[in-house]
CSV table of C-alpha atoms in Angstrom, one decimal:
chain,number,residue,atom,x,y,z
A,1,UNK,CA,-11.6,-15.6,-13.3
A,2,UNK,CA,-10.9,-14.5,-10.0
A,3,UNK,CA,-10.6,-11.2,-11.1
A,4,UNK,CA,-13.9,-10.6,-11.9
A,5,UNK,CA,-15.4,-11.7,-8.4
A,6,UNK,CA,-17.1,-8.6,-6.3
A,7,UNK,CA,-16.0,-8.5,-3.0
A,8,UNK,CA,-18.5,-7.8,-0.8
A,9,UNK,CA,-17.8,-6.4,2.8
A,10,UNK,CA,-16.8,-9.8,4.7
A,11,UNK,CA,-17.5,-10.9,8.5
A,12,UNK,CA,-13.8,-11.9,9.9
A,13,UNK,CA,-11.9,-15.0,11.4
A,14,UNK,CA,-10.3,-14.9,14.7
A,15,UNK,CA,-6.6,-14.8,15.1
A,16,UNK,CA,-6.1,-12.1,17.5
A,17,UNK,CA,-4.9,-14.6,20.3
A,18,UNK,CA,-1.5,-15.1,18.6
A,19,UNK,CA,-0.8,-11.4,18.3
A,20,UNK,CA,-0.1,-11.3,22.0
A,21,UNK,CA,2.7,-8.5,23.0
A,22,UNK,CA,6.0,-9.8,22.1
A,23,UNK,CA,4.8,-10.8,18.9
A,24,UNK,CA,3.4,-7.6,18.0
A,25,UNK,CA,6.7,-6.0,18.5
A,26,UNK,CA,8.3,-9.1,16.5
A,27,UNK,CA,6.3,-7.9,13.5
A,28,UNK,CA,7.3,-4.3,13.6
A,29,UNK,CA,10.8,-5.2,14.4
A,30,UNK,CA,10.7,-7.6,11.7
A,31,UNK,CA,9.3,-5.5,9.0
A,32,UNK,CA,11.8,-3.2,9.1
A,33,UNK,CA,13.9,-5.5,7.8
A,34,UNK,CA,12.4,-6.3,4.6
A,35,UNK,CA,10.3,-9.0,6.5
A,36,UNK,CA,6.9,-6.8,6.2
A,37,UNK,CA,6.5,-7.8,2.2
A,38,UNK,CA,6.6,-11.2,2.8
A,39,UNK,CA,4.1,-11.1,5.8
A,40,UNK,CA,1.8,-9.6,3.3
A,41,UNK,CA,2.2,-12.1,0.7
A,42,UNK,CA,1.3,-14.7,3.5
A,43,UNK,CA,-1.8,-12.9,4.7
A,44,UNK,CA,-2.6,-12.1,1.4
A,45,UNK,CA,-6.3,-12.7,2.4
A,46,UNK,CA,-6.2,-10.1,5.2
A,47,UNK,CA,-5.7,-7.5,2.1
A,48,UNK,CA,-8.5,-8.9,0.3
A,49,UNK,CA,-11.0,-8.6,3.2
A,50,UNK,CA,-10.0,-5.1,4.1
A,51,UNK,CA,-10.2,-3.8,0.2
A,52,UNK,CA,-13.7,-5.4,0.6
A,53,UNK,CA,-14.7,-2.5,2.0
A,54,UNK,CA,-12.6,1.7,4.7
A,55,UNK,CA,-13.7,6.2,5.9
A,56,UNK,CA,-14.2,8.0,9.7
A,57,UNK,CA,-12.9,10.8,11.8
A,58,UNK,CA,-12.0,11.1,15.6
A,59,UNK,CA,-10.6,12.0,19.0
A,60,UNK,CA,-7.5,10.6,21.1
A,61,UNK,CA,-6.7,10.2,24.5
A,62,UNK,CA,-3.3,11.1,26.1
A,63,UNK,CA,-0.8,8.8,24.2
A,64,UNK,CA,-2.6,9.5,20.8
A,65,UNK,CA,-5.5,11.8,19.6
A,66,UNK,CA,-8.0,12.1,16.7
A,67,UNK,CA,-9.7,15.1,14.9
A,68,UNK,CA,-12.7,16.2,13.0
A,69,UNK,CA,-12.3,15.4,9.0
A,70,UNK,CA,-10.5,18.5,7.9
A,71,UNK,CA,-11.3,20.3,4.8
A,72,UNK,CA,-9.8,19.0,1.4
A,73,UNK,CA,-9.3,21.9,-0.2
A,74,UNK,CA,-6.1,22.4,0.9
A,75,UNK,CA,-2.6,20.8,-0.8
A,76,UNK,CA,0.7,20.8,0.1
A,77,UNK,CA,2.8,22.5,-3.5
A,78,UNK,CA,5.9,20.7,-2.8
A,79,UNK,CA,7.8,20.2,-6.3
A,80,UNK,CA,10.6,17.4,-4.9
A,81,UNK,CA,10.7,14.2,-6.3
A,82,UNK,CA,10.3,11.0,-3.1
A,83,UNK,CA,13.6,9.6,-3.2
A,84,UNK,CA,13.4,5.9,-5.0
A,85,UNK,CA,14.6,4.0,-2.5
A,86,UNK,CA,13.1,3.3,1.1
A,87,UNK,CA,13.7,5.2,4.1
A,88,UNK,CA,15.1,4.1,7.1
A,89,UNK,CA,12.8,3.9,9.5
A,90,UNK,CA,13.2,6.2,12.7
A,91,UNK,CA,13.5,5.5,16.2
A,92,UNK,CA,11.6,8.0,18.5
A,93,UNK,CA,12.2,7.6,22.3
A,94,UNK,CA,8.4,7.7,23.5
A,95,UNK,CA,7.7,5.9,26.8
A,96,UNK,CA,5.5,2.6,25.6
A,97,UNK,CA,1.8,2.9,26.6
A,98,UNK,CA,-0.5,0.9,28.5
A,99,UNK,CA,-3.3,-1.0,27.7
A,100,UNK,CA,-5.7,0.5,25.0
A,101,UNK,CA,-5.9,3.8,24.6
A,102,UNK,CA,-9.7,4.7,22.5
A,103,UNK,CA,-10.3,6.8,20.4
A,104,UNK,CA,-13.8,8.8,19.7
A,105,UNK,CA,-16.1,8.9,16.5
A,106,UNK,CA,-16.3,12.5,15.3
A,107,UNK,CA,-19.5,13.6,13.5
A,108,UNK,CA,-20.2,12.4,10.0
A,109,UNK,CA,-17.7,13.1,6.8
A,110,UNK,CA,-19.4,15.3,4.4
A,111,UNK,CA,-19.9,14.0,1.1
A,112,UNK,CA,-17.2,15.8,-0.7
A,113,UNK,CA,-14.8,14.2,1.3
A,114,UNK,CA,-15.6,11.2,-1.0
A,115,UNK,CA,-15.7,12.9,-4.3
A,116,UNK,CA,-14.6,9.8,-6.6
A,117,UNK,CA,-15.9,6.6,-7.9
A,118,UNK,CA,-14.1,3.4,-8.0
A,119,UNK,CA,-12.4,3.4,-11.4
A,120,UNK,CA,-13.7,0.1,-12.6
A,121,UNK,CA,-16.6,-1.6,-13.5
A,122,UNK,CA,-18.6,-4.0,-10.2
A,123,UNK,CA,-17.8,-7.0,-12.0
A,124,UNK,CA,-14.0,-6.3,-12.5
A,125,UNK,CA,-11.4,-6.4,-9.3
A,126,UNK,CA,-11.6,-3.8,-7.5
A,127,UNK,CA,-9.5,-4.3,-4.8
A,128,UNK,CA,-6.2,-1.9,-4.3
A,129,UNK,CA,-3.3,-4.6,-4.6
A,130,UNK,CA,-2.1,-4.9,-0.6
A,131,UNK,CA,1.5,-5.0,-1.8
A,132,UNK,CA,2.5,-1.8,-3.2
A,133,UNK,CA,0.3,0.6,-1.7
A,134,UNK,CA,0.6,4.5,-2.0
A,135,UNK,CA,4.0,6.1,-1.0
A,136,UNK,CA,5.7,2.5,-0.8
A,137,UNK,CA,8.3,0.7,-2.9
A,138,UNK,CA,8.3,-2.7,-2.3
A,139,UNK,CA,11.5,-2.5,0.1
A,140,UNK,CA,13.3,-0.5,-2.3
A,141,UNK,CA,12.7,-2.7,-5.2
A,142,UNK,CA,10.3,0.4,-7.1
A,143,UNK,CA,10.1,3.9,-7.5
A,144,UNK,CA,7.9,5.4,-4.3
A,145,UNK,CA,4.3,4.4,-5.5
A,146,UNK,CA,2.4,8.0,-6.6
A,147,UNK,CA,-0.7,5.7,-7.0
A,148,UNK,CA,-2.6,2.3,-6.2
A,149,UNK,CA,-3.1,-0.5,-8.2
A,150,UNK,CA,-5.9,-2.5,-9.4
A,151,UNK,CA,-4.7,-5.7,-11.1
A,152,UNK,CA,-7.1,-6.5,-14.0
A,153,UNK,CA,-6.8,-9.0,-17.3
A,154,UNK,CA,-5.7,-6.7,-20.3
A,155,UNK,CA,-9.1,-5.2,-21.6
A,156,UNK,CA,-10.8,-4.7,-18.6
A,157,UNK,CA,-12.4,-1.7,-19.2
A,158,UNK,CA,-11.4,1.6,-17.3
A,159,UNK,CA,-14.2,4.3,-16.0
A,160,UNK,CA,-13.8,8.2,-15.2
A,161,UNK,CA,-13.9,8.0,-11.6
A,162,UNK,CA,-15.7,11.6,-11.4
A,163,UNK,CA,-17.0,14.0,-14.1
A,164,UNK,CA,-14.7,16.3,-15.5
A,165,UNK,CA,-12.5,17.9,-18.5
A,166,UNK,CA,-10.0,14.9,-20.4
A,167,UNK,CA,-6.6,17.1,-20.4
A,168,UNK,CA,-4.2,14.9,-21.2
A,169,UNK,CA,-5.2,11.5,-23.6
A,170,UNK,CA,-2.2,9.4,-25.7
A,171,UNK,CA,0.9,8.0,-25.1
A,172,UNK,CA,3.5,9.5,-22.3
A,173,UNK,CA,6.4,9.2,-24.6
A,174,UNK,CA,7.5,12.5,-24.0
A,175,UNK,CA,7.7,12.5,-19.7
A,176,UNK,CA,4.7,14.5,-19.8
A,177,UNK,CA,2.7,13.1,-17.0
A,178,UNK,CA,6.5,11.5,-14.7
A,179,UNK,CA,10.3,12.8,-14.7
A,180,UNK,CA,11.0,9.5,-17.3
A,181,UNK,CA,9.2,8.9,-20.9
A,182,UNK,CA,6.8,6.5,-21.5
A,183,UNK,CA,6.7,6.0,-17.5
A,184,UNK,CA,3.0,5.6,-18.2
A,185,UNK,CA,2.3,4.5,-21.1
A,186,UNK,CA,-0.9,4.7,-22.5
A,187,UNK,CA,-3.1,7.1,-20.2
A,188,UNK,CA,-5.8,9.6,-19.4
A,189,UNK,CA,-5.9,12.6,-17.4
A,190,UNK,CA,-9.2,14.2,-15.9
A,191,UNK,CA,-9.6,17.0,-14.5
A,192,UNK,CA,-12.4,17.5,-11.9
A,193,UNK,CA,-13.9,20.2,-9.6
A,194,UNK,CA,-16.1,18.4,-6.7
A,195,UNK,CA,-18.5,20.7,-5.1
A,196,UNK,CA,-16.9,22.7,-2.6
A,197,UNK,CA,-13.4,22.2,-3.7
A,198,UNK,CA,-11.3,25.7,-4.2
A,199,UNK,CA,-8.8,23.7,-5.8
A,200,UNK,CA,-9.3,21.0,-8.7
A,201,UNK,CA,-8.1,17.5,-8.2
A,202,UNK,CA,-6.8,15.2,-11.2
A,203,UNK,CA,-7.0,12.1,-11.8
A,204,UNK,CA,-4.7,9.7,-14.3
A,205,UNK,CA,-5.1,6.3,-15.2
A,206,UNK,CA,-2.4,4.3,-16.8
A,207,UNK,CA,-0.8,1.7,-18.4
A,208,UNK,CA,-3.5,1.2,-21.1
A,209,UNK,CA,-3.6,-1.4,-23.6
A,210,UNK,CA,-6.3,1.4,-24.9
A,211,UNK,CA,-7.5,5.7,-24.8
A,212,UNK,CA,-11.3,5.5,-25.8
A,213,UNK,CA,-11.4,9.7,-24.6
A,214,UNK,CA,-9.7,12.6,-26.9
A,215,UNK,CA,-8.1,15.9,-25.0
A,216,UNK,CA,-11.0,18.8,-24.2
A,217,UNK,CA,-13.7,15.8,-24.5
A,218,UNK,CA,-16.0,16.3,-21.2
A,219,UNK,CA,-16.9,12.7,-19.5
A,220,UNK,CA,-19.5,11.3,-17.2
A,221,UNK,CA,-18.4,9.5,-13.8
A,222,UNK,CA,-18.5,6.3,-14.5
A,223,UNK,CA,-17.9,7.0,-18.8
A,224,UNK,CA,-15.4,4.2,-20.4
A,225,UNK,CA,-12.0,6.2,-21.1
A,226,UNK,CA,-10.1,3.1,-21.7
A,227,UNK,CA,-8.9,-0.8,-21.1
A,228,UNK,CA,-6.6,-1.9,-18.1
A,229,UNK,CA,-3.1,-3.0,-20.3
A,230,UNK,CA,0.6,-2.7,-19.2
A,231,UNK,CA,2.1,-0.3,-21.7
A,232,UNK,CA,5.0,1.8,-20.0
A,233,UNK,CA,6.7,0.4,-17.4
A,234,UNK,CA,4.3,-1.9,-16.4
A,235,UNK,CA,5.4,-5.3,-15.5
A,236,UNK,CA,2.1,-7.2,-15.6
A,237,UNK,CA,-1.6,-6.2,-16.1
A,238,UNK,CA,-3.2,-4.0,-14.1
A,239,UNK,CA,-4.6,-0.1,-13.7
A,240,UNK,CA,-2.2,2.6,-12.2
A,241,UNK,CA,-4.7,5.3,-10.5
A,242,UNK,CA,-3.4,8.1,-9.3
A,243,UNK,CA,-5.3,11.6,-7.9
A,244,UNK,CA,-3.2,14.6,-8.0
A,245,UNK,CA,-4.3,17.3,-6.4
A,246,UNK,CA,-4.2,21.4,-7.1
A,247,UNK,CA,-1.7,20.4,-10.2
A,248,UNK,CA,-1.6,18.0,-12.9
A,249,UNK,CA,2.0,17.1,-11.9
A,250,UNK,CA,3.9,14.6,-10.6
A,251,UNK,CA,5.0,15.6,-7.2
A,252,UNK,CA,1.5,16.9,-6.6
A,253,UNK,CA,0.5,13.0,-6.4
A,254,UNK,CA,-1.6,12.2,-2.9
A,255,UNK,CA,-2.9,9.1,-1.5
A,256,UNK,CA,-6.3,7.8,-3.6
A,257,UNK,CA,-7.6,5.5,-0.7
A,258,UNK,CA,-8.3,9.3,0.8
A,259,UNK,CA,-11.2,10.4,-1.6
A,260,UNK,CA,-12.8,6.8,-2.8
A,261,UNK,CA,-16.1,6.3,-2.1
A,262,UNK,CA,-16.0,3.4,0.5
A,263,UNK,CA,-18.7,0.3,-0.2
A,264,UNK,CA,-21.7,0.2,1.7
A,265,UNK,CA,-21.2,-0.4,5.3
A,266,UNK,CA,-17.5,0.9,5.2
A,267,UNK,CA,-15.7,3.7,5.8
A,268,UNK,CA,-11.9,4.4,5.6
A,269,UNK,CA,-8.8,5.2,7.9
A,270,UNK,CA,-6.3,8.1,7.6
A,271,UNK,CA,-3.6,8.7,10.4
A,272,UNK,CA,-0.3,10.2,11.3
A,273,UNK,CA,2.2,8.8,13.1
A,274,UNK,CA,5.0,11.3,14.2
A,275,UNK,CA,8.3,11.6,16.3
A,276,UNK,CA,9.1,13.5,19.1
A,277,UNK,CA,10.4,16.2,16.7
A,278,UNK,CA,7.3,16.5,15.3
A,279,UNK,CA,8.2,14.8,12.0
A,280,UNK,CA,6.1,11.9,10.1
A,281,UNK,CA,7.8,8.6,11.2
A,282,UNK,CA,8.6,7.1,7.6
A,283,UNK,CA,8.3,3.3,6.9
A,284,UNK,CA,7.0,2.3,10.3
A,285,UNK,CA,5.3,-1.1,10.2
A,286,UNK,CA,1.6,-0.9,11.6
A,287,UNK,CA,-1.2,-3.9,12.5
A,288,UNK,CA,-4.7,-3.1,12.2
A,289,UNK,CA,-6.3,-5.5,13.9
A,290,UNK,CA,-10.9,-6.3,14.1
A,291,UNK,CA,-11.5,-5.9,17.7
A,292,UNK,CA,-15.7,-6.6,16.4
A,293,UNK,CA,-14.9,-10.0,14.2
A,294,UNK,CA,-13.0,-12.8,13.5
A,295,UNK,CA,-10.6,-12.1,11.3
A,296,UNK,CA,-6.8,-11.8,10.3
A,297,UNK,CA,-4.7,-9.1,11.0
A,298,UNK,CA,-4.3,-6.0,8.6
A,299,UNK,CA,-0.4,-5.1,7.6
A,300,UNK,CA,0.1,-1.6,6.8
A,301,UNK,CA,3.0,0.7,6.4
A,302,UNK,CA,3.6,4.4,6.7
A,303,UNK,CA,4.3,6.4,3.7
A,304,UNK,CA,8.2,5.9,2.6
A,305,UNK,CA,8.6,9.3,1.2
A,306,UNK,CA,8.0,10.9,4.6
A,307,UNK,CA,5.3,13.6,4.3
A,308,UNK,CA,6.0,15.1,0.4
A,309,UNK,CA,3.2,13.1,-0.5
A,310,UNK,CA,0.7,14.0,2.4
A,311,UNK,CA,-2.1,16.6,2.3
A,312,UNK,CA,-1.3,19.5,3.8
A,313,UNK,CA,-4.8,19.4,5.5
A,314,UNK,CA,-4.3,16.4,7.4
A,315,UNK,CA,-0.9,15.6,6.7
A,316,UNK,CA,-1.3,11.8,6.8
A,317,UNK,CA,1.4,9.4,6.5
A,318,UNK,CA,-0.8,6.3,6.1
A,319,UNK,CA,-4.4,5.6,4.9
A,320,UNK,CA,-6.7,3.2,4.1
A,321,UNK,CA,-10.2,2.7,2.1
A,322,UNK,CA,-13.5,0.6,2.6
A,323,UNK,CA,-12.7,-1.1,5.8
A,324,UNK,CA,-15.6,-2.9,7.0
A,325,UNK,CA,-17.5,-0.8,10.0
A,326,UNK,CA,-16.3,-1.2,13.4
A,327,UNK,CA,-13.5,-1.1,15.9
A,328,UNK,CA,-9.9,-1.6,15.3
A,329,UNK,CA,-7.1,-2.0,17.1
A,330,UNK,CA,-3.9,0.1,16.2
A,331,UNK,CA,-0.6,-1.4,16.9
A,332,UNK,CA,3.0,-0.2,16.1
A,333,UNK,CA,6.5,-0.1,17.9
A,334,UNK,CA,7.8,3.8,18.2
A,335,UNK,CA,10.2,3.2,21.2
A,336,UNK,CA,8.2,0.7,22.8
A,337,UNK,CA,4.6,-1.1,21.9
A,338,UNK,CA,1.8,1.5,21.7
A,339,UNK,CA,-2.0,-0.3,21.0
A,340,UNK,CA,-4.5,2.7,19.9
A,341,UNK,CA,-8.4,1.7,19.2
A,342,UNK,CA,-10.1,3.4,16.3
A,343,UNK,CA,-14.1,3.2,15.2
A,344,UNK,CA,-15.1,3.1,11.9
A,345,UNK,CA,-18.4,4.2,10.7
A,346,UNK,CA,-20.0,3.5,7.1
A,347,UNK,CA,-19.8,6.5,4.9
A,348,UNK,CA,-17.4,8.2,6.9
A,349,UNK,CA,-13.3,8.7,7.2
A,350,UNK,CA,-11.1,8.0,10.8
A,351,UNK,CA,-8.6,10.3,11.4
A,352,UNK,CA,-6.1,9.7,14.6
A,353,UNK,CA,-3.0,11.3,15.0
A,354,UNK,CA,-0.2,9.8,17.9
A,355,UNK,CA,1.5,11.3,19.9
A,356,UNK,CA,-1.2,13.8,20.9
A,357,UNK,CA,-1.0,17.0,19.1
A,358,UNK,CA,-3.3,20.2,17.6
A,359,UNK,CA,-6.1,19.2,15.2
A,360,UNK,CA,-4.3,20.1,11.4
């Protein structure tokens, strides 16, 4: 079955020539409109070859700038629950660049900046489903994602994606681990403490069909906890990962495609996109497109629930894991077309930040 193929960091086809200006800004105008979904679901391939493989930091020039990778021990302790619907996007006023602006590799991530394994075994799929990515909600269809999924037949088995302490193990029929019972279903909670970490970071897998792990037991990354399912509110097969960091708690959720160890030859992407006002732009449609290969267009999104669910280190609105090395092309309309180019190395995480501001 198809999900059981590896996917293996891809060379790209060429289809840059239709994105020419006007239909850049088509796409972002269009997204906001509920049309972003369905571009997804017809370049369902461009989600497949960027999950192939994403992590680096940088520097930006005037109209945007990047940053040395922060440190992750610091989280944002917000306790508000993302509103369940979508958020308008905003409409900042900045003057539209022009031409390219680049953006400068900063020196390599350190390796606890990539602290956890993919859950899942090399022959299951392991690619983060492109449609309801972190902090999204499918137009307002869901509840704001607090995780990523990996769609799996039922049984698949699930692995510890770090070492740590099992704290939570069973059924969530009592809203233990989300504001509803049985949100979850079946699931496991781990609690880990990666190497120069001052805070621990969780993380819970749901949706079982299965719990192979009892509360207190100590695991091994990469140790079977249980089977992919869709107990809870699951509405087809698949894994619910979620990281959770400083708290086992709900609103203490934060972006996964941050800390996953990226495939060989791939790093991963992390950026914020603000306003004038300083504020994260919520729900603004963005195009990463391969400036180095042939291949189709990438269709991202910032995160929905505006910045509860951001680090407080780096305070991302939108990321992205195991992209294959190389440059991008940022594009997005904020008051005009902006284009921003970003490098990414293998092993290592992007950060860019636009308009320019202070390194967080």
């Amino acid at each position: 079955m198809a999900f059981y193929q590896k996917i293996p960091c891809v060379p790209r086809v060429s289809v840059r020539e239709k994105h020419s200006e006007a239909f850049c800004r088509s796409i972002s105008t269009k997204a906001r409109m509920g049309w972003f979904w369905r571009a997804v679901a017809e370049w369902g391939i461009a989600g497949v070859l960027m999950s192939a493989c994403v992590p680096a930091a940088a520097t930006l020039s005037p109209s945007g700038s990047a940053s040395p990778v922060p440190s992750p021990t610091l989280f944002s302790t917000a306790t508000a629950r993302p509103s369940p619907t979508a958020v308008p996007p905003a409409t900042p006023t900045a003057a539209p660049t022009e031409g390219i602006r680049q953006v400068s590799p900063t020196p390599s991530s350190p390796p606890e900046i990539f602290p956890l394994d993919v859950p899942l075994p090399p022959q299951a799929n392991r690619v983060i489903a492109p449609n309801y990515r972190f902090a999204a909600s499918m137009n307002g269809a869901r509840e704001i994602h607090h995780g990523v999924e990996f769609e799996n037949p039922i049984g698949t088995p699930v692995l510890a994606a770090a070492g740590g302490t099992v704290v939570f193990a069973g059924e969530d029929s009592g809203g233990e681990l989300a504001p509803w019972p049985n949100f979850y279903g079946q699931a496991v909670v781990i609690e880990h403490h990666p190497a120069g970490w001052e805070q621990p970071l969780f993380t819970l897998y749901a949706h079982l069909s299965e719990v192979r792990v009892v509360e207190g037991e100590t695991v091994q990354a990469g140790e079977v906890v249980g089977a992919v399912g869709m107990s809870g509110s699951a509405d087809g097969p698949h894994l619910h990962f979620e990281v959770r960091a400083g708290e086992n708690a709900y609103a203490n959720s934060r972006n996964p495609e941050l800390w996953l160890t990226p495939q060989e030859g791939c790093g991963s992407l992390a950026g914020r996109l603000a306003a004038p006002s300083g504020q994260g732009i919520p729900a603004l449609a963005v195009t990463l497109l391969p400036l180095d290969s042939e291949s189709p267009p990438i269709y991202l999104q910032t995160y929905e629930a505006g910045e509860a669910l951001s680090t407080e280190s780096l305070r991302e609105n939108l990321a992205i894991w195991n992209l294959p090395a190389g440059r991008y092309q940022v594009e997005f309309v904020a008051g005009g077309l902006h284009r921003l180019e970003v490098a990414i190395r293998p092993g290592e995480r992007t950060f860019f930040s636009w308009p320019q501001e202070t390194s967080p």
